Amino acid sequence: MNEQVQPTGSDPLFNPLSPDFIRDPYPHYDRLRAIDPIHVTPFGQFVTSRHADVSLVMRDKRFGKDFVERSKRRYSEKIMDEPVFRSMSHWMLQSDPPDHTRLRGLVVKAFTARRVEDMRPRIQEIVDQAIDAVIARGHMDLIEDFAFRLPVTIICDMLGIPEDHREVFYKSSRDGGRLLDPVPLSPEEIAKGNAGNMMAQMYFQQLFELRRKNPGDDLITQLVQAEEDGNKLTNEELTANIILLFGAGHETTVNLIGNGLLALHRNPDQLALLKARPELMTNAIEEFLRYDSSVQMTGRVALEDIDDLGGRQIPKGETVLCLLGSANRDPAVYPDHPDRLDVTRPNVRPLSFGGGIHFCLGAQLARIEAEIAIATLLRRLPDLRIDDVENPKWRPTFVLRGLTQLPASW
Ligand code: HEM
């Protein structure tokens, strides 16, 4: 045990929606790793914070998602009557094999490294347009005017959402993130989730009709054809996974760009280094992912009794939370000042994209989007300054870690 890291007073070790945790989760992770690396929450979940345990749980076949049973245990038998939970139960992200294998197999080709490389010119064009739109103004919100538009436009392109439907998505409220947090939803939050889900379902059903009549070279056409082709996927699975792709495709990448830019501006030596040596950008993106991951946690359920996870027994059916953001700063893996941003750090392999069969489908896409966005910003607006770098406004969600806004001037 680390003698210097103690719980303070009656503070719970893991209170992920408290303002202090949202502002800076990393001292809390240090305490968890040092004092109680397999911590049990008041809701009975096991929280893993060390790199070795997090990595093992995500890859080990004795763990899975078990979404329906897990949700019933957490809420009640009736929870699957809620449309938003029914929809989530069809997400590949929440499925176990063989459903997971089938659903992922239908879309995986669109995300191969080669396909994503081919998107570079389009990504560059969108980034340049975003800068062109504000350059004369001398100031912008790096989230709304810059980071947000790129991944939304790209995922709209990939899904085949027509240009004239997109404005509503650019203005959307980005408040679906609470669904992923490890603290149960209130009835009001479930009702809000249901309403959002209904709206999305209505919109996408219309688009499916359009693509049945006018097929395109896009993911929706591909999946609509798979649905018509017999038993490859149901209509509910089709809709749910399009909603998943749409959400997963932008919320996380906005935050990789936003958190990365904030980290750089809080570390002016690293900012100067990256401007002087743009060839470091690929490594810098891995370091941004490690240093302040836009996804802080994922989870699994024990599919059988586990005798020994970091010295604890995990009974079958119990949920294990994997703190990706904590694993990324574990001194056992990053002995050289894990709390320091170092764009030259060797061997950075963040767990931010998860691991095992659910390893992020969009990892390479997100990396390239962030690389082009940040490199172009440093090149075209070299004297950009963040207005209040010490008091950033964090969104109130834990799993999806990102900023509400990040005003900057030049
Ligand atoms: C910085 C950006 C991103 C981060 C940090 C991130 C993180 C993650 C993580 C941690 C998982 C795995 C969860 C688990 O193991 O339970 C995941 C899965 C997934 N991600 Fe991402 N993601 C990002 C961007 C994207 C993008 C751009 C897309 C799509 C366009 C995407 C689509 C998905 C999908 C579909 C899954 C589910 C895969 C499966 O269950 O097989 N993600 N992501």
PDB file of N, CA and C and ligand atoms in Angstrom, residues 65 92-93 100 104 111 155 244-245 248-249 252-253 256 289 294-295 298 300 324 352-354 357-358 360-362 365-366, ligand 1:
ATOM      1  N   LYS A  65     -20.967  -9.182 -21.428  1.00  0.00           N
ATOM      2  CA  LYS A  65     -21.798  -7.984 -21.220  1.00  0.00           C
ATOM      3  C   LYS A  65     -23.081  -8.324 -20.452  1.00  0.00           C
ATOM      4  N   MET A  92     -24.270  -3.665 -30.517  1.00  0.00           N
ATOM      5  CA  MET A  92     -23.159  -4.635 -30.476  1.00  0.00           C
ATOM      6  C   MET A  92     -22.319  -4.396 -29.230  1.00  0.00           C
ATOM      7  N   LEU A  93     -22.215  -3.134 -28.823  1.00  0.00           N
ATOM      8  CA  LEU A  93     -21.442  -2.782 -27.627  1.00  0.00           C
ATOM      9  C   LEU A  93     -21.940  -3.521 -26.383  1.00  0.00           C
ATOM     10  N   HIS A 100     -22.993 -10.658 -30.963  1.00  0.00           N
ATOM     11  CA  HIS A 100     -21.970  -9.627 -31.145  1.00  0.00           C
ATOM     12  C   HIS A 100     -21.165  -9.859 -32.418  1.00  0.00           C
ATOM     13  N   ARG A 104     -21.199  -7.082 -35.421  1.00  0.00           N
ATOM     14  CA  ARG A 104     -19.936  -6.391 -35.729  1.00  0.00           C
ATOM     15  C   ARG A 104     -19.464  -6.744 -37.140  1.00  0.00           C
ATOM     16  N   PHE A 111     -14.650   0.181 -41.452  1.00  0.00           N
ATOM     17  CA  PHE A 111     -13.751   0.839 -40.504  1.00  0.00           C
ATOM     18  C   PHE A 111     -12.309   0.337 -40.593  1.00  0.00           C
ATOM     19  N   ILE A 155     -19.428  11.029 -39.541  1.00  0.00           N
ATOM     20  CA  ILE A 155     -20.332   9.903 -39.301  1.00  0.00           C
ATOM     21  C   ILE A 155     -21.601  10.071 -40.151  1.00  0.00           C
ATOM     22  N   LEU A 244     -26.343   3.597 -32.189  1.00  0.00           N
ATOM     23  CA  LEU A 244     -25.048   3.421 -31.499  1.00  0.00           C
ATOM     24  C   LEU A 244     -23.919   4.048 -32.312  1.00  0.00           C
ATOM     25  N   LEU A 245     -23.862   3.721 -33.599  1.00  0.00           N
ATOM     26  CA  LEU A 245     -22.765   4.226 -34.432  1.00  0.00           C
ATOM     27  C   LEU A 245     -22.789   5.744 -34.482  1.00  0.00           C
ATOM     28  N   ALA A 248     -21.633   6.893 -30.844  1.00  0.00           N
ATOM     29  CA  ALA A 248     -20.234   6.517 -30.565  1.00  0.00           C
ATOM     30  C   ALA A 248     -19.307   7.248 -31.524  1.00  0.00           C
ATOM     31  N   GLY A 249     -19.815   7.518 -32.724  1.00  0.00           N
ATOM     32  CA  GLY A 249     -18.977   8.117 -33.750  1.00  0.00           C
ATOM     33  C   GLY A 249     -18.656   9.573 -33.506  1.00  0.00           C
ATOM     34  N   THR A 252     -17.329  10.802 -28.538  1.00  0.00           N
ATOM     35  CA  THR A 252     -16.005  10.444 -28.044  1.00  0.00           C
ATOM     36  C   THR A 252     -14.893  11.233 -28.749  1.00  0.00           C
ATOM     37  N   THR A 253     -15.037  11.418 -30.052  1.00  0.00           N
ATOM     38  CA  THR A 253     -13.958  12.062 -30.814  1.00  0.00           C
ATOM     39  C   THR A 253     -13.925  13.567 -30.549  1.00  0.00           C
ATOM     40  N   LEU A 256     -11.893  13.755 -27.538  1.00  0.00           N
ATOM     41  CA  LEU A 256     -10.454  13.521 -27.741  1.00  0.00           C
ATOM     42  C   LEU A 256      -9.798  14.820 -28.231  1.00  0.00           C
ATOM     43  N   LEU A 289      -4.744  10.446 -25.615  1.00  0.00           N
ATOM     44  CA  LEU A 289      -5.688   9.385 -25.232  1.00  0.00           C
ATOM     45  C   LEU A 289      -5.345   8.845 -23.845  1.00  0.00           C
ATOM     46  N   SER A 294     -11.156  10.302 -23.379  1.00  0.00           N
ATOM     47  CA  SER A 294     -12.541  10.770 -23.529  1.00  0.00           C
ATOM     48  C   SER A 294     -13.541   9.693 -23.144  1.00  0.00           C
ATOM     49  N   VAL A 295     -13.103   8.443 -23.025  1.00  0.00           N
ATOM     50  CA  VAL A 295     -13.938   7.400 -22.408  1.00  0.00           C
ATOM     51  C   VAL A 295     -13.189   6.941 -21.166  1.00  0.00           C
ATOM     52  N   THR A 298     -15.315   1.279 -18.946  1.00  0.00           N
ATOM     53  CA  THR A 298     -16.266   0.347 -19.539  1.00  0.00           C
ATOM     54  C   THR A 298     -16.529  -0.729 -18.491  1.00  0.00           C
ATOM     55  N   ARG A 300     -17.844  -5.097 -17.544  1.00  0.00           N
ATOM     56  CA  ARG A 300     -18.152  -6.474 -17.922  1.00  0.00           C
ATOM     57  C   ARG A 300     -18.911  -7.116 -16.760  1.00  0.00           C
ATOM     58  N   LEU A 324     -10.621   2.862 -17.284  1.00  0.00           N
ATOM     59  CA  LEU A 324      -9.618   3.027 -18.335  1.00  0.00           C
ATOM     60  C   LEU A 324      -8.692   4.204 -18.018  1.00  0.00           C
ATOM     61  N   SER A 352      -7.710   3.339 -23.761  1.00  0.00           N
ATOM     62  CA  SER A 352      -8.888   4.193 -23.995  1.00  0.00           C
ATOM     63  C   SER A 352      -9.873   3.628 -25.010  1.00  0.00           C
ATOM     64  N   PHE A 353      -9.416   2.768 -25.912  1.00  0.00           N
ATOM     65  CA  PHE A 353     -10.324   2.168 -26.893  1.00  0.00           C
ATOM     66  C   PHE A 353     -10.810   0.786 -26.446  1.00  0.00           C
ATOM     67  N   GLY A 354     -10.602   0.443 -25.184  1.00  0.00           N
ATOM     68  CA  GLY A 354     -11.069  -0.839 -24.675  1.00  0.00           C
ATOM     69  C   GLY A 354     -10.144  -1.963 -25.094  1.00  0.00           C
ATOM     70  N   ILE A 357     -12.929  -8.446 -27.583  1.00  0.00           N
ATOM     71  CA  ILE A 357     -13.804  -8.475 -28.768  1.00  0.00           C
ATOM     72  C   ILE A 357     -14.539  -7.162 -29.000  1.00  0.00           C
ATOM     73  N   HIS A 358     -14.651  -6.325 -27.965  1.00  0.00           N
ATOM     74  CA  HIS A 358     -15.361  -5.047 -28.138  1.00  0.00           C
ATOM     75  C   HIS A 358     -14.417  -3.888 -28.456  1.00  0.00           C
ATOM     76  N   CYS A 360     -12.663  -0.861 -29.725  1.00  0.00           N
ATOM     77  CA  CYS A 360     -13.384   0.178 -30.475  1.00  0.00           C
ATOM     78  C   CYS A 360     -13.259   0.011 -31.996  1.00  0.00           C
ATOM     79  N   LEU A 361     -14.410  -0.023 -32.611  1.00  0.00           N
ATOM     80  CA  LEU A 361     -14.483  -0.142 -34.061  1.00  0.00           C
ATOM     81  C   LEU A 361     -13.942   1.111 -34.748  1.00  0.00           C
ATOM     82  N   GLY A 362     -14.097   2.256 -34.096  1.00  0.00           N
ATOM     83  CA  GLY A 362     -13.738   3.527 -34.727  1.00  0.00           C
ATOM     84  C   GLY A 362     -12.384   4.056 -34.301  1.00  0.00           C
ATOM     85  N   LEU A 365     -10.244   5.639 -37.052  1.00  0.00           N
ATOM     86  CA  LEU A 365     -10.920   6.838 -37.554  1.00  0.00           C
ATOM     87  C   LEU A 365     -10.742   8.002 -36.569  1.00  0.00           C
ATOM     88  N   ALA A 366     -10.968   7.714 -35.287  1.00  0.00           N
ATOM     89  CA  ALA A 366     -10.852   8.770 -34.274  1.00  0.00           C
ATOM     90  C   ALA A 366      -9.432   9.327 -34.237  1.00  0.00           C
TER      91      ALA A 366
HETATM   92  C1  HEM B   1     -11.582   8.999 -29.062  1.00  0.00           C
HETATM   93  C2  HEM B   1     -12.562   8.368 -29.620  1.00  0.00           C
HETATM   94  C3  HEM B   1     -13.121   7.070 -29.134  1.00  0.00           C
HETATM   95  C4  HEM B   1     -12.938   6.418 -27.950  1.00  0.00           C
HETATM   96  C5  HEM B   1     -12.062   6.837 -26.761  1.00  0.00           C
HETATM   97  C6  HEM B   1     -13.727   5.206 -28.003  1.00  0.00           C
HETATM   98  C7  HEM B   1     -13.789   4.258 -27.001  1.00  0.00           C
HETATM   99  C8  HEM B   1     -14.396   3.034 -27.107  1.00  0.00           C
HETATM  100  C9  HEM B   1     -14.325   1.975 -26.129  1.00  0.00           C
HETATM  101  C10 HEM B   1     -13.599   2.082 -24.784  1.00  0.00           C
HETATM  102  C11 HEM B   1     -15.015   0.918 -26.606  1.00  0.00           C
HETATM  103  C12 HEM B   1     -15.116  -0.462 -26.010  1.00  0.00           C
HETATM  104  C13 HEM B   1     -16.055  -0.598 -24.889  1.00  0.00           C
HETATM  105  C14 HEM B   1     -15.929  -1.978 -24.264  1.00  0.00           C
HETATM  106  O1  HEM B   1     -14.908  -2.656 -24.345  1.00  0.00           O
HETATM  107  O2  HEM B   1     -16.881  -2.362 -23.613  1.00  0.00           O
HETATM  108  C15 HEM B   1     -15.568   1.316 -27.882  1.00  0.00           C
HETATM  109  C16 HEM B   1     -16.372   0.516 -28.654  1.00  0.00           C
HETATM  110  C17 HEM B   1     -16.965   0.962 -29.792  1.00  0.00           C
HETATM  111  N1  HEM B   1     -16.710   2.142 -30.465  1.00  0.00           N
HETATM  112 FE1  HEM B   1     -15.463   3.590 -29.901  1.00  0.00          FE
HETATM  113  N2  HEM B   1     -14.379   5.169 -29.209  1.00  0.00           N
HETATM  114  C18 HEM B   1     -14.028   6.277 -29.934  1.00  0.00           C
HETATM  115  C19 HEM B   1     -14.440   6.600 -31.211  1.00  0.00           C
HETATM  116  C20 HEM B   1     -15.319   5.855 -31.958  1.00  0.00           C
HETATM  117  C21 HEM B   1     -15.761   6.176 -33.284  1.00  0.00           C
HETATM  118  C22 HEM B   1     -15.277   7.374 -34.101  1.00  0.00           C
HETATM  119  C23 HEM B   1     -16.662   5.209 -33.647  1.00  0.00           C
HETATM  120  C24 HEM B   1     -17.449   5.020 -34.908  1.00  0.00           C
HETATM  121  C25 HEM B   1     -17.542   5.800 -35.910  1.00  0.00           C
HETATM  122  C26 HEM B   1     -16.765   4.283 -32.534  1.00  0.00           C
HETATM  123  C27 HEM B   1     -17.580   3.173 -32.512  1.00  0.00           C
HETATM  124  C28 HEM B   1     -17.528   2.181 -31.561  1.00  0.00           C
HETATM  125  C29 HEM B   1     -18.339   0.979 -31.614  1.00  0.00           C
HETATM  126  C30 HEM B   1     -19.363   0.613 -32.669  1.00  0.00           C
HETATM  127  C31 HEM B   1     -17.992   0.210 -30.503  1.00  0.00           C
HETATM  128  C32 HEM B   1     -18.550  -1.154 -30.109  1.00  0.00           C
HETATM  129  C33 HEM B   1     -17.659  -2.234 -30.649  1.00  0.00           C
HETATM  130  C34 HEM B   1     -18.055  -3.605 -30.194  1.00  0.00           C
HETATM  131  O3  HEM B   1     -18.803  -3.769 -29.232  1.00  0.00           O
HETATM  132  O4  HEM B   1     -17.600  -4.571 -30.840  1.00  0.00           O
HETATM  133  N3  HEM B   1     -15.940   4.702 -31.547  1.00  0.00           N
HETATM  134  N4  HEM B   1     -15.161   2.596 -28.181  1.00  0.00           N
END
